């Protein structure tokens, strides 16, 4: 399944390093090579990424992944969504930390 997090991370990486291999992507994202392949194919099918062979490459299996104009637009949208998600996650963790600190202070005062 192509989650927003993986879509964001893959689009971001492809924008910075379009010649990245699927194996490198899998290692960097901490997911299987098969999942990277599935995600890239989904992005290609949606028209967000186009793929070309390196013509001058000795390894004819080397590809370059380019974001299409739709891919750039999608990356901008997903960046905003991902930021909102991460900020909410941050606020929840911050509240949990504050509660733990309050619990510790309560326990120290009661002794």
PDB file of C-alpha atoms in Angstrom:
ATOM      1  CA  UNK A   1       0.000   0.000   0.000  1.00  0.00           C
ATOM      2  CA  UNK A   2       1.309   3.433  -0.930  1.00  0.00           C
ATOM      3  CA  UNK A   3       0.897   5.497   2.227  1.00  0.00           C
ATOM      4  CA  UNK A   4       1.232   9.272   2.286  1.00  0.00           C
ATOM      5  CA  UNK A   5       4.480   8.900   4.221  1.00  0.00           C
ATOM      6  CA  UNK A   6       6.091   6.672   1.593  1.00  0.00           C
ATOM      7  CA  UNK A   7       4.681   8.753  -1.254  1.00  0.00           C
ATOM      8  CA  UNK A   8       6.182  11.872   0.344  1.00  0.00           C
ATOM      9  CA  UNK A   9       9.564  10.277   1.060  1.00  0.00           C
ATOM     10  CA  UNK A  10       9.876   8.712  -2.380  1.00  0.00           C
ATOM     11  CA  UNK A  11       8.854  11.867  -4.247  1.00  0.00           C
ATOM     12  CA  UNK A  12      11.235  13.935  -2.120  1.00  0.00           C
ATOM     13  CA  UNK A  13      14.141  11.564  -2.777  1.00  0.00           C
ATOM     14  CA  UNK A  14      13.426  11.366  -6.515  1.00  0.00           C
ATOM     15  CA  UNK A  15      13.304  15.131  -6.773  1.00  0.00           C
ATOM     16  CA  UNK A  16      16.734  15.408  -5.123  1.00  0.00           C
ATOM     17  CA  UNK A  17      18.340  12.314  -6.666  1.00  0.00           C
ATOM     18  CA  UNK A  18      16.459  11.105  -9.771  1.00  0.00           C
ATOM     19  CA  UNK A  19      19.083   8.471 -10.556  1.00  0.00           C
ATOM     20  CA  UNK A  20      18.671   6.683  -7.210  1.00  0.00           C
ATOM     21  CA  UNK A  21      18.264   2.923  -7.513  1.00  0.00           C
ATOM     22  CA  UNK A  22      15.325   1.021  -6.103  1.00  0.00           C
ATOM     23  CA  UNK A  23      17.748  -0.871  -3.870  1.00  0.00           C
ATOM     24  CA  UNK A  24      19.101   2.403  -2.428  1.00  0.00           C
ATOM     25  CA  UNK A  25      15.556   3.690  -1.889  1.00  0.00           C
ATOM     26  CA  UNK A  26      14.610   0.503  -0.063  1.00  0.00           C
ATOM     27  CA  UNK A  27      17.651   0.761   2.193  1.00  0.00           C
ATOM     28  CA  UNK A  28      17.090   4.450   2.966  1.00  0.00           C
ATOM     29  CA  UNK A  29      13.376   4.011   3.667  1.00  0.00           C
ATOM     30  CA  UNK A  30      13.815   0.778   5.603  1.00  0.00           C
ATOM     31  CA  UNK A  31      11.358  -1.139   3.426  1.00  0.00           C
ATOM     32  CA  UNK A  32      11.632  -4.090   1.074  1.00  0.00           C
ATOM     33  CA  UNK A  33      12.783  -3.783  -2.505  1.00  0.00           C
ATOM     34  CA  UNK A  34       9.431  -5.215  -3.600  1.00  0.00           C
ATOM     35  CA  UNK A  35       7.549  -2.474  -1.747  1.00  0.00           C
ATOM     36  CA  UNK A  36       9.711   0.216  -3.375  1.00  0.00           C
ATOM     37  CA  UNK A  37       9.018  -1.336  -6.775  1.00  0.00           C
ATOM     38  CA  UNK A  38       5.273  -1.419  -6.023  1.00  0.00           C
ATOM     39  CA  UNK A  39       5.297   2.219  -4.842  1.00  0.00           C
ATOM     40  CA  UNK A  40       7.270   3.447  -7.857  1.00  0.00           C
ATOM     41  CA  UNK A  41       4.958   1.617 -10.243  1.00  0.00           C
ATOM     42  CA  UNK A  42       1.949   3.190  -8.506  1.00  0.00           C
ATOM     43  CA  UNK A  43       3.503   6.656  -8.867  1.00  0.00           C
ATOM     44  CA  UNK A  44       4.275   5.965 -12.525  1.00  0.00           C
ATOM     45  CA  UNK A  45       0.706   4.724 -13.193  1.00  0.00           C
ATOM     46  CA  UNK A  46      -0.706   7.871 -11.563  1.00  0.00           C
ATOM     47  CA  UNK A  47       1.459   9.979 -13.885  1.00  0.00           C
ATOM     48  CA  UNK A  48       3.468  11.491 -11.030  1.00  0.00           C
ATOM     49  CA  UNK A  49       6.796   9.980 -12.091  1.00  0.00           C
ATOM     50  CA  UNK A  50       8.228   9.057 -15.464  1.00  0.00           C
ATOM     51  CA  UNK A  51      11.114   6.663 -15.904  1.00  0.00           C
ATOM     52  CA  UNK A  52      13.879   6.625 -18.500  1.00  0.00           C
ATOM     53  CA  UNK A  53      16.901   4.387 -19.094  1.00  0.00           C
ATOM     54  CA  UNK A  54      20.331   5.940 -18.833  1.00  0.00           C
ATOM     55  CA  UNK A  55      21.451   5.876 -22.462  1.00  0.00           C
ATOM     56  CA  UNK A  56      25.158   6.264 -21.677  1.00  0.00           C
ATOM     57  CA  UNK A  57      25.128   3.900 -18.708  1.00  0.00           C
ATOM     58  CA  UNK A  58      27.116   0.676 -18.927  1.00  0.00           C
ATOM     59  CA  UNK A  59      24.383  -0.910 -16.803  1.00  0.00           C
ATOM     60  CA  UNK A  60      21.348  -0.823 -19.074  1.00  0.00           C
ATOM     61  CA  UNK A  61      19.144  -1.551 -16.068  1.00  0.00           C
ATOM     62  CA  UNK A  62      19.898   1.899 -14.608  1.00  0.00           C
ATOM     63  CA  UNK A  63      16.971   4.262 -14.625  1.00  0.00           C
ATOM     64  CA  UNK A  64      16.323   7.899 -13.945  1.00  0.00           C
ATOM     65  CA  UNK A  65      13.057   8.783 -12.212  1.00  0.00           C
ATOM     66  CA  UNK A  66      11.711  12.229 -13.012  1.00  0.00           C
ATOM     67  CA  UNK A  67       8.805  13.961 -11.335  1.00  0.00           C
ATOM     68  CA  UNK A  68       6.207  15.084 -13.823  1.00  0.00           C
ATOM     69  CA  UNK A  69       4.514  18.471 -13.358  1.00  0.00           C
ATOM     70  CA  UNK A  70       1.695  16.533 -11.656  1.00  0.00           C
ATOM     71  CA  UNK A  71       4.306  14.839  -9.471  1.00  0.00           C
ATOM     72  CA  UNK A  72       5.729  18.193  -8.377  1.00  0.00           C
ATOM     73  CA  UNK A  73       2.224  19.409  -7.560  1.00  0.00           C
ATOM     74  CA  UNK A  74       1.400  16.192  -5.676  1.00  0.00           C
ATOM     75  CA  UNK A  75       4.664  16.449  -3.718  1.00  0.00           C
ATOM     76  CA  UNK A  76       3.727  19.979  -2.620  1.00  0.00           C
ATOM     77  CA  UNK A  77       0.275  18.808  -1.475  1.00  0.00           C
ATOM     78  CA  UNK A  78       1.591  15.731   0.289  1.00  0.00           C
ATOM     79  CA  UNK A  79       4.291  17.815   2.001  1.00  0.00           C
ATOM     80  CA  UNK A  80       1.601  19.976   3.592  1.00  0.00           C
ATOM     81  CA  UNK A  81      -0.397  16.900   4.660  1.00  0.00           C
ATOM     82  CA  UNK A  82       2.699  15.162   6.018  1.00  0.00           C
ATOM     83  CA  UNK A  83       3.707  18.282   7.954  1.00  0.00           C
ATOM     84  CA  UNK A  84       0.234  18.520   9.526  1.00  0.00           C
ATOM     85  CA  UNK A  85       0.414  14.845  10.512  1.00  0.00           C
ATOM     86  CA  UNK A  86       3.880  15.222  12.027  1.00  0.00           C
ATOM     87  CA  UNK A  87       2.894  18.384  13.916  1.00  0.00           C
ATOM     88  CA  UNK A  88      -0.127  16.594  15.402  1.00  0.00           C
ATOM     89  CA  UNK A  89       2.099  13.681  16.352  1.00  0.00           C
ATOM     90  CA  UNK A  90       4.581  16.113  17.929  1.00  0.00           C
ATOM     91  CA  UNK A  91       1.841  17.843  19.943  1.00  0.00           C
ATOM     92  CA  UNK A  92       0.547  14.480  21.206  1.00  0.00           C
ATOM     93  CA  UNK A  93       4.035  13.417  22.289  1.00  0.00           C
ATOM     94  CA  UNK A  94       4.641  16.798  23.913  1.00  0.00           C
ATOM     95  CA  UNK A  95       1.395  16.448  25.901  1.00  0.00           C
ATOM     96  CA  UNK A  96       2.337  12.909  26.940  1.00  0.00           C
ATOM     97  CA  UNK A  97       5.759  14.082  28.107  1.00  0.00           C
ATOM     98  CA  UNK A  98       4.162  16.878  30.102  1.00  0.00           C
ATOM     99  CA  UNK A  99       1.794  14.393  31.741  1.00  0.00           C
ATOM    100  CA  UNK A 100       4.697  12.103  32.646  1.00  0.00           C
ATOM    101  CA  UNK A 101       6.608  15.028  34.141  1.00  0.00           C
ATOM    102  CA  UNK A 102       3.517  15.991  36.166  1.00  0.00           C
ATOM    103  CA  UNK A 103       3.194  12.399  37.395  1.00  0.00           C
ATOM    104  CA  UNK A 104       6.842  12.351  38.472  1.00  0.00           C
ATOM    105  CA  UNK A 105       6.485  15.672  40.280  1.00  0.00           C
ATOM    106  CA  UNK A 106       3.331  14.383  42.015  1.00  0.00           C
ATOM    107  CA  UNK A 107       5.100  11.244  43.134  1.00  0.00           C
ATOM    108  CA  UNK A 108       8.112  13.201  44.428  1.00  0.00           C
ATOM    109  CA  UNK A 109       5.881  15.605  46.424  1.00  0.00           C
ATOM    110  CA  UNK A 110       3.846  12.786  47.944  1.00  0.00           C
ATOM    111  CA  UNK A 111       6.938  11.070  49.407  1.00  0.00           C
TER     112      UNK A 111
END
